[in-house]
XYZ file of C-alpha atoms in Angstrom:
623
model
C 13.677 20.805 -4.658
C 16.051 21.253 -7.618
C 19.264 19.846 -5.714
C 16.530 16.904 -4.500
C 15.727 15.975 -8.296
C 19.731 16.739 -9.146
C 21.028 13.960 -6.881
C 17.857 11.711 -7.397
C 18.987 11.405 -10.929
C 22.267 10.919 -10.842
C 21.627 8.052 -8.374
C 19.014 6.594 -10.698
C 20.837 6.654 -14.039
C 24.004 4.488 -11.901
C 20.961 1.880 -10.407
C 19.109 1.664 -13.731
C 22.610 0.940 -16.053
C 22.506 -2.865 -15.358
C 18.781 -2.411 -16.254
C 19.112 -1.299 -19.811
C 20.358 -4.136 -21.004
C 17.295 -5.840 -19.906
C 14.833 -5.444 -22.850
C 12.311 -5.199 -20.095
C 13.226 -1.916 -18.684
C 14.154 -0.643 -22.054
C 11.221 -1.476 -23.741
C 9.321 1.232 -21.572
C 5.972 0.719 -23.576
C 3.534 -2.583 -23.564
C 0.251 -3.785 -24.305
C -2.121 -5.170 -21.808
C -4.859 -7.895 -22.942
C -7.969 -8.980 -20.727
C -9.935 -11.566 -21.824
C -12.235 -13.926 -20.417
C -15.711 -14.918 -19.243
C -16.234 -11.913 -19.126
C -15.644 -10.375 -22.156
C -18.466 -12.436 -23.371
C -21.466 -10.536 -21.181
C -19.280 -7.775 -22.207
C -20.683 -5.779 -18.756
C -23.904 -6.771 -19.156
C -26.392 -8.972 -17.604
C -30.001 -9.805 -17.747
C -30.382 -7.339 -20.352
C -28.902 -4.456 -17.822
C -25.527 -2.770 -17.986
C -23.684 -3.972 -14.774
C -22.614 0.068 -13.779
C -20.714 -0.855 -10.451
C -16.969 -2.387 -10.639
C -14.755 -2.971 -13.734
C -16.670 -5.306 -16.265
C -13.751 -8.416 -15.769
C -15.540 -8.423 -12.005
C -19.474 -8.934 -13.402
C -19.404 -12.234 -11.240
C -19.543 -10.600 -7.948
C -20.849 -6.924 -9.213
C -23.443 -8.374 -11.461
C -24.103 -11.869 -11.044
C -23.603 -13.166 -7.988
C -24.536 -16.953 -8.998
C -21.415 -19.066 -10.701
C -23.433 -21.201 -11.955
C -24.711 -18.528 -14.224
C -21.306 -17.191 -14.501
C -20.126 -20.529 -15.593
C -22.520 -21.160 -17.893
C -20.536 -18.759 -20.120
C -17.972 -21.669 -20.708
C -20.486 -23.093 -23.065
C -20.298 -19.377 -25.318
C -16.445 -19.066 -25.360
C -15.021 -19.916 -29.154
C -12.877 -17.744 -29.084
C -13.509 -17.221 -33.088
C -11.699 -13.934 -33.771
C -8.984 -14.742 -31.072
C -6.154 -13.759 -33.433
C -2.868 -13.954 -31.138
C -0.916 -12.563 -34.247
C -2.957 -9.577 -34.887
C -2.898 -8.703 -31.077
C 1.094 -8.908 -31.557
C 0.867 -6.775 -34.475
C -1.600 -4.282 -33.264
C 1.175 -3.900 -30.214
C 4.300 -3.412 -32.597
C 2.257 -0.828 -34.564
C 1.667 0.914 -31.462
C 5.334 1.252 -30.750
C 5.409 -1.720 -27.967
C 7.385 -4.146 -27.042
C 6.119 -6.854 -25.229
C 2.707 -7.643 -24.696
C 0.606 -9.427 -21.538
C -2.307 -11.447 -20.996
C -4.462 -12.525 -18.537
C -4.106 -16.473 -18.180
C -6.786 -16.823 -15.338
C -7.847 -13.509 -13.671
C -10.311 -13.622 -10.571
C -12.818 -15.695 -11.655
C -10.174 -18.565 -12.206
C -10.844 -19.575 -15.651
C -8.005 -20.409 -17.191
C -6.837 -19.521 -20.682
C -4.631 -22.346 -20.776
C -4.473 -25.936 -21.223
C -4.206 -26.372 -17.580
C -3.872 -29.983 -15.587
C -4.828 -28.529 -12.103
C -8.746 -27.695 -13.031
C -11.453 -28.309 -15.849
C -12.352 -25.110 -15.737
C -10.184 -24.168 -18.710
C -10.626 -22.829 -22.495
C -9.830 -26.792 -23.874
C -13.365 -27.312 -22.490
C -14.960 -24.367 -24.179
C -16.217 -24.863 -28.148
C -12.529 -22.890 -28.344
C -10.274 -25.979 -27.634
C -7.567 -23.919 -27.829
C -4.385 -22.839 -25.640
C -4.772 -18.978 -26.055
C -1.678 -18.368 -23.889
C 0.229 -20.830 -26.037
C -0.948 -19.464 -29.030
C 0.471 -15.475 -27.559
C 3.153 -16.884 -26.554
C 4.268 -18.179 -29.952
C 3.150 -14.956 -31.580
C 5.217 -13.138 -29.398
C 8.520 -15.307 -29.964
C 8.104 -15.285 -33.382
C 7.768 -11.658 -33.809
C 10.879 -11.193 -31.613
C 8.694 -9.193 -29.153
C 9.148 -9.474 -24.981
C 6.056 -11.831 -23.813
C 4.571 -11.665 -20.457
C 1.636 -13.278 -18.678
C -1.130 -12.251 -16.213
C -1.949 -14.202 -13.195
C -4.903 -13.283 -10.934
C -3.672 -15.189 -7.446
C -7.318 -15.178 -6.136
C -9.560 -17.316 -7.463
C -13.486 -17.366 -6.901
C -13.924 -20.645 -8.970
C -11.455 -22.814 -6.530
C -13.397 -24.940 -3.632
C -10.579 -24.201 -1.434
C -9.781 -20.459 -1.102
C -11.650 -18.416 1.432
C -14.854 -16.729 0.343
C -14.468 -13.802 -1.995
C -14.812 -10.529 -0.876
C -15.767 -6.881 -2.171
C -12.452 -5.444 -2.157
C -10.412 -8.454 -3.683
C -7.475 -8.508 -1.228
C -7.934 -11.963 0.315
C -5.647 -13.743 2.236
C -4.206 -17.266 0.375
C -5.354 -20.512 2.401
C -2.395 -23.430 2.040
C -4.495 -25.775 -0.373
C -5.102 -22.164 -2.399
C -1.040 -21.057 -2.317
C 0.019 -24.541 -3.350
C -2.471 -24.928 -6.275
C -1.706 -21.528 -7.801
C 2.506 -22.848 -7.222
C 1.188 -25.637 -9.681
C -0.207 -23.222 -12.020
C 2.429 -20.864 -11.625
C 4.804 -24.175 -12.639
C 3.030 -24.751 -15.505
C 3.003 -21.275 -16.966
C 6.733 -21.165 -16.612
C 7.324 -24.653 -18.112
C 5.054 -24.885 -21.171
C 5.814 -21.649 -23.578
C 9.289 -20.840 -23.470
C 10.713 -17.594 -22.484
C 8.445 -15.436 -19.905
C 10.141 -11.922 -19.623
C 7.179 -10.685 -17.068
C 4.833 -12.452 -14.697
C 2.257 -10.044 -13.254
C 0.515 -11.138 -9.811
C -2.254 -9.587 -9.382
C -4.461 -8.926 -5.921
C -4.809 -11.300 -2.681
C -3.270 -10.901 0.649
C -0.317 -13.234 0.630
C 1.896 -14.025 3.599
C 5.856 -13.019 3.405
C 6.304 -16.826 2.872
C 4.114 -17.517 0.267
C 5.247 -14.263 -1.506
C 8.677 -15.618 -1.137
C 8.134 -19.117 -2.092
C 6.250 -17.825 -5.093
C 8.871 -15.093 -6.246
C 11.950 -18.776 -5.672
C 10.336 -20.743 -8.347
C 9.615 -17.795 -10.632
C 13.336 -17.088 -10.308
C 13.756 -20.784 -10.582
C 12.042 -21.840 -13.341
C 12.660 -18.890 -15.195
C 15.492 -16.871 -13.676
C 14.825 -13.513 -16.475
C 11.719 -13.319 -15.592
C 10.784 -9.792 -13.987
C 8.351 -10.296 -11.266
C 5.457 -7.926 -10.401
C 4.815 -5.839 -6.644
C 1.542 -7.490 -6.918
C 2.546 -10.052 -5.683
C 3.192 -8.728 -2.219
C 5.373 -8.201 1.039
C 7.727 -6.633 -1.688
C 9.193 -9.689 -3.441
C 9.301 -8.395 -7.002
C 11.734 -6.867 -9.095
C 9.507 -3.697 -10.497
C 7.043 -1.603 -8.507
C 3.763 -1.599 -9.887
C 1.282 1.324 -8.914
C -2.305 1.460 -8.404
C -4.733 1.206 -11.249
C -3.898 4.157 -13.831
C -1.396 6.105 -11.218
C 0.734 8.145 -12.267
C 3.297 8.945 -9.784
C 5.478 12.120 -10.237
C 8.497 11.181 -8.319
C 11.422 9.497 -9.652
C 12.677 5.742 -8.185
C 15.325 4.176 -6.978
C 14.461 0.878 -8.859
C 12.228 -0.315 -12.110
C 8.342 0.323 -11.648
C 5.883 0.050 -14.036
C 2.050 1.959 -14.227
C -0.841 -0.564 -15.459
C -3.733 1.714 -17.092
C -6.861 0.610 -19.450
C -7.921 2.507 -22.251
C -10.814 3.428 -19.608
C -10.102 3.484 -16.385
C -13.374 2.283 -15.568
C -12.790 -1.012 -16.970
C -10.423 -3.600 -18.154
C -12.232 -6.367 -19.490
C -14.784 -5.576 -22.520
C -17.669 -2.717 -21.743
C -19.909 -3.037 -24.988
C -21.914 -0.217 -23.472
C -18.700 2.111 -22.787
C -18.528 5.410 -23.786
C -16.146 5.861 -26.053
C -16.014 9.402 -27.094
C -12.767 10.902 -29.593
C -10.228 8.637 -30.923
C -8.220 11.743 -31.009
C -9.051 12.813 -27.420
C -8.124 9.299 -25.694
C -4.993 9.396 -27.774
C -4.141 12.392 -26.655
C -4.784 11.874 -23.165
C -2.829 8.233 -23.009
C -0.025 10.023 -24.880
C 0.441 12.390 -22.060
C 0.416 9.376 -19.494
C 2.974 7.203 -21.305
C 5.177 10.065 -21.770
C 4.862 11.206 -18.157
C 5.421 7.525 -16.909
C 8.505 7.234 -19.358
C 9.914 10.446 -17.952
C 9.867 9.652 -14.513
C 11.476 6.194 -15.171
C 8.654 4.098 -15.136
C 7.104 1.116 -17.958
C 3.569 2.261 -19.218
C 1.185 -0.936 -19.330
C -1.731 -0.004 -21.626
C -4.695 -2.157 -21.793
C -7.208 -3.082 -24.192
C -10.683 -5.591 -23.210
C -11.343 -7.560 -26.610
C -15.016 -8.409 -26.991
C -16.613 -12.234 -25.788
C -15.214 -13.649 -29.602
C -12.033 -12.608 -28.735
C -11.826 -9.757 -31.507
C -9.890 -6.441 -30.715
C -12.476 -3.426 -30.283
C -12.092 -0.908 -33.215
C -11.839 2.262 -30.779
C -8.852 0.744 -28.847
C -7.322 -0.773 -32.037
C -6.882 2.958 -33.681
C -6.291 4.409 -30.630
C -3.423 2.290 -29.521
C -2.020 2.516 -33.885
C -2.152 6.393 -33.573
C -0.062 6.532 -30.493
C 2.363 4.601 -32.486
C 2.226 6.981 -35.083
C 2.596 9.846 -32.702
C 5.371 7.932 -30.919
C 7.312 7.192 -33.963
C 9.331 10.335 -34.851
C 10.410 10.053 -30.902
C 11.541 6.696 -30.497
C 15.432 7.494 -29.754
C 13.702 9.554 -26.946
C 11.653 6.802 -25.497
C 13.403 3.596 -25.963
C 16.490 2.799 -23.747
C 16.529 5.527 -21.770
C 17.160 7.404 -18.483
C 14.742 9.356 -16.495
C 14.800 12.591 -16.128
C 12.214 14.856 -15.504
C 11.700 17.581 -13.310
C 8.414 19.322 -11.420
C 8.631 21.494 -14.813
C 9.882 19.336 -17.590
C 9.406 15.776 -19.376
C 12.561 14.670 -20.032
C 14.834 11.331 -20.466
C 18.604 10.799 -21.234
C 19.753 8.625 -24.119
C 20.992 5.439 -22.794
C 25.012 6.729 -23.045
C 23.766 9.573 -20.852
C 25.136 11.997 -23.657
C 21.869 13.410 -24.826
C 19.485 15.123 -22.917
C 15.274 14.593 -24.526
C 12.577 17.192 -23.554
C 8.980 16.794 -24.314
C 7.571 20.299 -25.019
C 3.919 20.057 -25.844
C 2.796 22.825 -28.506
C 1.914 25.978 -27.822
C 4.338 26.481 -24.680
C 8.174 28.278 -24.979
C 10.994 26.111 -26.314
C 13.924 25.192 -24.136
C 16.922 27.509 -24.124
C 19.733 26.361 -25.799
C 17.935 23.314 -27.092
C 17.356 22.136 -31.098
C 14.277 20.935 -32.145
C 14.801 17.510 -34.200
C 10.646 16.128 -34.074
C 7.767 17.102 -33.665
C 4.074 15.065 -33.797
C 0.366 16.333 -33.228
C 0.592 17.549 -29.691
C 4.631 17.804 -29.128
C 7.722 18.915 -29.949
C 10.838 16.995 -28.784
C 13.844 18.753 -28.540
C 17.439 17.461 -27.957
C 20.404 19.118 -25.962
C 24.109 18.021 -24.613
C 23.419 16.194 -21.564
C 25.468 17.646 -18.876
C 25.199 16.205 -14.871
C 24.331 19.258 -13.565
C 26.356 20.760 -10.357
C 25.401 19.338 -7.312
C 24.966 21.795 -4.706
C 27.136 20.297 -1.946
C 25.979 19.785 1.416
C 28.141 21.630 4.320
C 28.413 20.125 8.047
C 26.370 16.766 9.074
C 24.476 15.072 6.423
C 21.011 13.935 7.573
C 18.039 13.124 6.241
C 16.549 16.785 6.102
C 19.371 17.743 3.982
C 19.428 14.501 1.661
C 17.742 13.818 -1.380
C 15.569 10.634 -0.357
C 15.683 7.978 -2.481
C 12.016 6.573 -3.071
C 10.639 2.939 -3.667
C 6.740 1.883 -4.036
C 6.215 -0.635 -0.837
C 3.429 -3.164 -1.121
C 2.115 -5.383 1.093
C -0.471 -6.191 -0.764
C -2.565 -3.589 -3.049
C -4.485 -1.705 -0.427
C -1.445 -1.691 2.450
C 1.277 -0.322 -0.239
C 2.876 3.623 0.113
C 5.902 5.377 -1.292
C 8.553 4.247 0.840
C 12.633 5.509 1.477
C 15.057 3.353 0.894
C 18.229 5.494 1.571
C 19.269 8.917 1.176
C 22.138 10.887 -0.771
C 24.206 14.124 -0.378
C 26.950 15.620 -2.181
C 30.106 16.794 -0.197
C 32.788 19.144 -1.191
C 35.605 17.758 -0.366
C 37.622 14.324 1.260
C 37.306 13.918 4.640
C 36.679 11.546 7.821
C 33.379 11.490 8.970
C 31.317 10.407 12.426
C 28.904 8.244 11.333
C 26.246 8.147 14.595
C 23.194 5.493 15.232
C 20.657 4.782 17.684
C 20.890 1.500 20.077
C 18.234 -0.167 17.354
C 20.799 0.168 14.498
C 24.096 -1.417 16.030
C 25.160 -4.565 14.478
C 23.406 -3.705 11.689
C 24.399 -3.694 7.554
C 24.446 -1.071 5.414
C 25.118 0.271 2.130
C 27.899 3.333 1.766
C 28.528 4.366 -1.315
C 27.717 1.012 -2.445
C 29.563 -0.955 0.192
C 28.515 -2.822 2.711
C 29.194 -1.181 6.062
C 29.021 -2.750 9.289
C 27.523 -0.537 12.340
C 29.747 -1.595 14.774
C 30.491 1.464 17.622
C 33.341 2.481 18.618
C 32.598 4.534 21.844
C 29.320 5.673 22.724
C 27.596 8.746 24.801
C 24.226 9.523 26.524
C 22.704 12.405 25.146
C 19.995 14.071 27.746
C 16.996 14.838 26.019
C 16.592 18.856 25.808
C 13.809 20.539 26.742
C 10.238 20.298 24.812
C 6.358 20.708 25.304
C 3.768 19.302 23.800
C 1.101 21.252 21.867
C -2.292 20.649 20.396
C -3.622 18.101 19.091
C -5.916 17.130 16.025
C -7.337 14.402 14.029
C -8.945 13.827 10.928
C -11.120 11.110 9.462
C -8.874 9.487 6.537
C -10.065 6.687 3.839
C -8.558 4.182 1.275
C -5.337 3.373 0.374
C -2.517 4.042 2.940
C -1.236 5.756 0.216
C -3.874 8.246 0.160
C -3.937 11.182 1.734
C -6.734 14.036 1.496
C -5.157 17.582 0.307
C -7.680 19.058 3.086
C -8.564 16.902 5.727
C -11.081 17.940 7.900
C -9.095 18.761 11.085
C -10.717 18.741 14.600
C -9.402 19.390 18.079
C -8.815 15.826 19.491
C -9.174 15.191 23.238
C -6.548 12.218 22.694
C -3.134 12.109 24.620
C -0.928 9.905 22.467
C 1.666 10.094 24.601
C -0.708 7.840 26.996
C -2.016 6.047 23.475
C -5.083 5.727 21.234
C -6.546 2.408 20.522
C -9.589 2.920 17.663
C -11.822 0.427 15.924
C -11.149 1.202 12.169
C -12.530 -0.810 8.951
C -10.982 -2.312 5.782
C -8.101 0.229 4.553
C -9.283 3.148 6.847
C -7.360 5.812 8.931
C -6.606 8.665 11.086
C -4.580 11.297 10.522
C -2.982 12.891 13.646
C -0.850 16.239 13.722
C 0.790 16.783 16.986
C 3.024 20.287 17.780
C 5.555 20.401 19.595
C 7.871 23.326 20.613
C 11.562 23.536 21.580
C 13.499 26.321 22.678
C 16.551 25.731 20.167
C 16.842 23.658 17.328
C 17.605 20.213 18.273
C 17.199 15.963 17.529
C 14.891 14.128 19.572
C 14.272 10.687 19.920
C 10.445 9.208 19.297
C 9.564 5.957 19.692
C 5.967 5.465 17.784
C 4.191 2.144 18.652
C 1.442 1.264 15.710
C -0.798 -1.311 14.409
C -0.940 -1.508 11.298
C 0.220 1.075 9.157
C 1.975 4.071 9.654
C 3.332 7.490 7.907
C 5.419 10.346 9.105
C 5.822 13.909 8.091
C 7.718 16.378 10.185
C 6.734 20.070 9.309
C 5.062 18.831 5.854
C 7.860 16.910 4.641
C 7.653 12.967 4.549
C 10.148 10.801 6.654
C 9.543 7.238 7.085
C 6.558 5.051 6.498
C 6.291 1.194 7.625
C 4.124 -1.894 7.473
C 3.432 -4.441 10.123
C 1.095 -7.391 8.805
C 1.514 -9.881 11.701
C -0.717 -9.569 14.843
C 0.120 -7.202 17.868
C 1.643 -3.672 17.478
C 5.366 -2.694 16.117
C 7.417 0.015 16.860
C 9.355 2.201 14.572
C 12.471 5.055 16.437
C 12.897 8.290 14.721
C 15.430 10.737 15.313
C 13.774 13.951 14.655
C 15.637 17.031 13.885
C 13.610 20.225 15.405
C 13.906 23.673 14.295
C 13.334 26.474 17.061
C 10.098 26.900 17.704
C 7.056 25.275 16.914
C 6.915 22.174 14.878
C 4.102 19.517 13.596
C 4.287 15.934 13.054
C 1.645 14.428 11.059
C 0.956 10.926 11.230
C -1.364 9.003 9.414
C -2.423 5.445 11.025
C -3.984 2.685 9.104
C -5.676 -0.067 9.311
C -5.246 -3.144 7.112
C -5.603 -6.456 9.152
C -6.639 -5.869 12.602
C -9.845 -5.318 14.189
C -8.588 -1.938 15.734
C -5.501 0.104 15.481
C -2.968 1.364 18.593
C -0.552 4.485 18.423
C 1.555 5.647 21.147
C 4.253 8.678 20.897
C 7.447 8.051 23.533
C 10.376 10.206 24.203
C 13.055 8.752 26.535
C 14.567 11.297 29.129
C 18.339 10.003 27.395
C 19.335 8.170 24.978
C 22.573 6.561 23.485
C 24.432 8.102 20.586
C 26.952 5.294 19.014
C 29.689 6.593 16.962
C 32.125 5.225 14.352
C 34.616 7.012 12.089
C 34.304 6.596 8.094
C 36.327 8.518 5.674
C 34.535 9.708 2.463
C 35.755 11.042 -0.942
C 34.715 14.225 -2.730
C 31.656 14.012 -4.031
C 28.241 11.644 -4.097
C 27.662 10.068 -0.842
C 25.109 7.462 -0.872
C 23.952 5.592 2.204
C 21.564 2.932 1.748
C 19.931 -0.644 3.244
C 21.605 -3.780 0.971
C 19.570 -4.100 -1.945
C 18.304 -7.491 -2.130
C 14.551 -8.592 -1.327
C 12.321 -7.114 -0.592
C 13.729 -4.627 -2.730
C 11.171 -2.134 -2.005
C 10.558 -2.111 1.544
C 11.934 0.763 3.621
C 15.361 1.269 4.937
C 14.406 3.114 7.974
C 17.689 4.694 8.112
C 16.154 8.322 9.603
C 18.339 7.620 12.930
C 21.471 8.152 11.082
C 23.625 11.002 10.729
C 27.687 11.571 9.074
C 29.219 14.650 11.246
């Protein structure tokens, strides 16, 4: 695990170098605004507080007419809607840029918008309250990014909402949120972030969406909400904090409560000093392993900040303050054990020690605030342990990415792999049939697989053990720590074919037992999610949105014995999900010869969009 995070960083301080000088990645802290409608019921309705959903969602948790809903549109003045203050309140919390909703679900818009009357200029406000952030933000010299919901439950022409807010786009839908979209990105000036937000778009409309963004405003950083991977950060799930490092900019979205984003006037609030505390430990977390920490705040229905999240969000910045050289412009680097980030010349190494624990060897404390102590020490790359005979994926430190499809259908996928070697030397680089012809990444290069001879390999002997299945819900992200294993009378080998929900699953752990270690080739044939571990370690994961099944070939590298493969299957789109397991009796190992220097050997697919999407690359091997 220590070479694993070794490599992993010194791959991610080289991909992220190009990203520092981007005020967006270096920025690494921002404030998150929701306002609406709904701030005005405030999670309440008919007298009742509305206790299912996030509050920003009281139209279809609470409501449930939109004539009702709309009616609101007569309330909105927006009276204490004070874009300046919202700026400032972000720069005293040690921020950088700030972001706002400009039409979330419901598809009011905040802005002066020619596609629908259902905008703020026909509220008592009469006022552009994007316009008026946006200007904030320029003026104050801070980064300035906008919110856009790309379902809409207000517009005649997308499909009827549903309870888990992943619809799919209909063409009159796609090409009036292109307008909006257009407008956004013509009418303030610089946009440094556009955050999508929910839906189920096609790969085309994703792509046609992500073109103009990059169009119209080609510095604009582009959110994985918006699907099929076309986006230039990763964005987690609501308030996830992932603790792996990545191969390319991501960014964690949380509210002040995670139970809502848009104003709760019935919330419990508890300790200022408590939630400070507690969002404190996320940011820094988030910061350590590379990531941009969104934090959120719901002003009330007049559009003036709540006085909880206002002193919560100025005593981070006071807690953040004596440790800005450590947050700022940095690297990642943090371990299973330690918060840590580099300084931005990769010279200094930063460790977050919270109070009350042992200090770092060989370390000098230089701040300290309520809850930790930073320390500094000479940053130097640690040794790689070098890897001796073929490199493979077993041996490699993977190099991760957060896939999305859409918000429910999204997983931590591998886009390539790296190894340290100890010396020069000319390597066989072998592939499966499915790779030939295709492009690669070595060492930054692009490498054509192109064979130069090729054998048949007879598969060695193997049998096929037991068999169980578990039940698995939500994400296909989310796996249980315990599932709830049973003996399955299933033969995947023949193939299972099982009606399954909205985002639902089965988990599957098949053994299998060779007499030697060995590689064999499995073919897995899936609809319409997949993952793969082999003996508890993850391999591959894919996505296949369009209708039918796909199929995904793994080389799988044995050890004597007994092994398990654990497969989860999930179901996104289709009415019922397939999986079939297929080893050939031979297959055919293509070979080419490379030569490679001392040193980091990095083998990945070409980084363009999707960025995020896996390489599938487990079929490769350097002997």
């Amino acid at each position: 695990m220590k070479r694993l995070y070794q490599l992993l960083l010194s791959l991610l301080v080289a991909l992220t170098a190009s990203a520092q000088s981007n005020d967006w990645y270096g920025d690494k802290y921002s404030l998150f605004v929701h306002y609406g409608l709904y701030s005005i019921p405030g999670g309440v309705f008919q007298g009742e507080p509305v206790t299912k959903g996030y509050s920003e969602q009281i139209l279809t948790f609470g409501i449930g007419f939109s004539d009702w809903y709309e009616a609101y549109t007569q309330q909105l003045d927006a009276a204490k809607f004070d874009a300046q203050e919202i700026v400032s309140l972000a720069q005293k919390g040690g921020m950088r840029s700030v972001v706002m909703t400009s039409k979330h679900h419901d598809g009011f818009c905040l802005f002066d918008t020619e596609t629908t009357d259902y905008n703020v200029m026909n509220t008592p406000a009469k006022r552009d309250l994007i316009g008026e952030l946006a200007e904030a933000c320029h003026q104050a010299g801070i980064g300035f990014g906008i919110y856009f919901s790309l379902i809409d439950w207000h517009y005649p022409y997308a499909v009827p909402f549903t309870s888990h807010n992943a619809d799919p786009i209909t063409p009159p839908h796609h090409q009036y949120n292109m307008a909006q979209v257009r407008e956004l990105l013509t009418k303030y000036g610089r946009v440094d972030e556009l955050w999508f937000d929910m839906g189920s778009l096609t790969t085309e409309q994703s792509a046609e969406l992500y073109a103009l963004v990059h169009q119209l405003q080609p510095d604009c950083m582009v959110s994985g909400r918006l699907g099929n991977d076309y986006a230039d950060f990763c964005v987690m799930a609501d308030n996830e904090y992932p603790d792996y490092l990545m191969a390319m900019p991501w960014q964690t979205a949380a509210s002040i409560f995670d139970e809502t984003w848009g104003y709760r006037s019935w919330q419990e609030r508890g300790s200022v000093e408590a939630k400070v505390q507690e969002k404190l430990d996320a940011l820094l977390k988030v910061v350590a392993y590379g990531g941009k920490y969104l934090l959120n705040i719901g002003p009330k229905g007049d559009g003036s900040i709540v006085p909880f999240e206002a002193e919560v969000i100025q005593r981070i910045g006071e807690e953040l303050a004596p440790f800005k050289e450590a947050i700022y412009q940095t690297h990642p680097a943090a371990t299973p054990n330690q918060l840590a980030t580099l300084s931005a010349d990769k010279s200094q190494k930063y460790i977050f020690q919270k109070k009350g624990t042992p200090a770092p060897k060989g370390a000098q404390l230089i701040a300290s605030n309520t809850y930790y102590h930073l320390y500094k020490t000479k940053y130097r790359a640690p040794k790689q342990e070098v890897t001796k005979g073929a490199l493979t994926p077993l041996n490699a430190a993977p190099l991760f990415a957060h896939s999305s499809a859409d918000y429910y259908a999204s997983f931590q996928s591998i886009v390539g792999y790296q190894w340290s070697v100890p010396r020069a030397k000319s390597y066989t680089l072998t592939y499966t049939d499915k790779e030939v012809g295709r492009e690669i990444l070595l060492n930054g290069k692009p490498l054509a697989l192109q064979p130069e001879r090729s054998s048949t390999i007879p598969i060695p002997p193997y049998q096929w053990g037991p068999l169980e299945e578990a039940l698995q819900r939500g994400r296909m992200a989310t796996i249980a720590d315990t599932p709830e294993w049973i003996l399955s009378q299933a033969d995947l080998r023949q193939g299972v074919t099982l009606p399954m929900g909205f985002s639902s699953g089965r988990l599957f752990r098949q053994a299998i037992t060779v007499d030697k270690a060995t590689e064999l080739p499995l073919t897995l044939t899936y609809t319409d999610g997949i993952l793969i571990y082999l003996n508890g370690e993850y391999i591959d994961g894919a996505l296949h949105r369009e209708e039918g099944n796909a199929t995904l070939q793994l080389l799988l590298p044995l050890r004597k014995g007994e092994n398990q493969i654990t497969i989860k299957l999930y179901n996104r789109w289709a009415k019922a999900s397939h999986l079939r397991l297929e080893i050939p009796t031979t297959w055919v190992e293509h070979q080419q010869q490379i030569r490679l220097p001392k040193g980091t050997v990095t083998l990945t697919k070409l980084w363009q969009v999707p960025l995020a999407s896996p390489a599938h690359l487990s079929t490769l091997r350097l002997k």
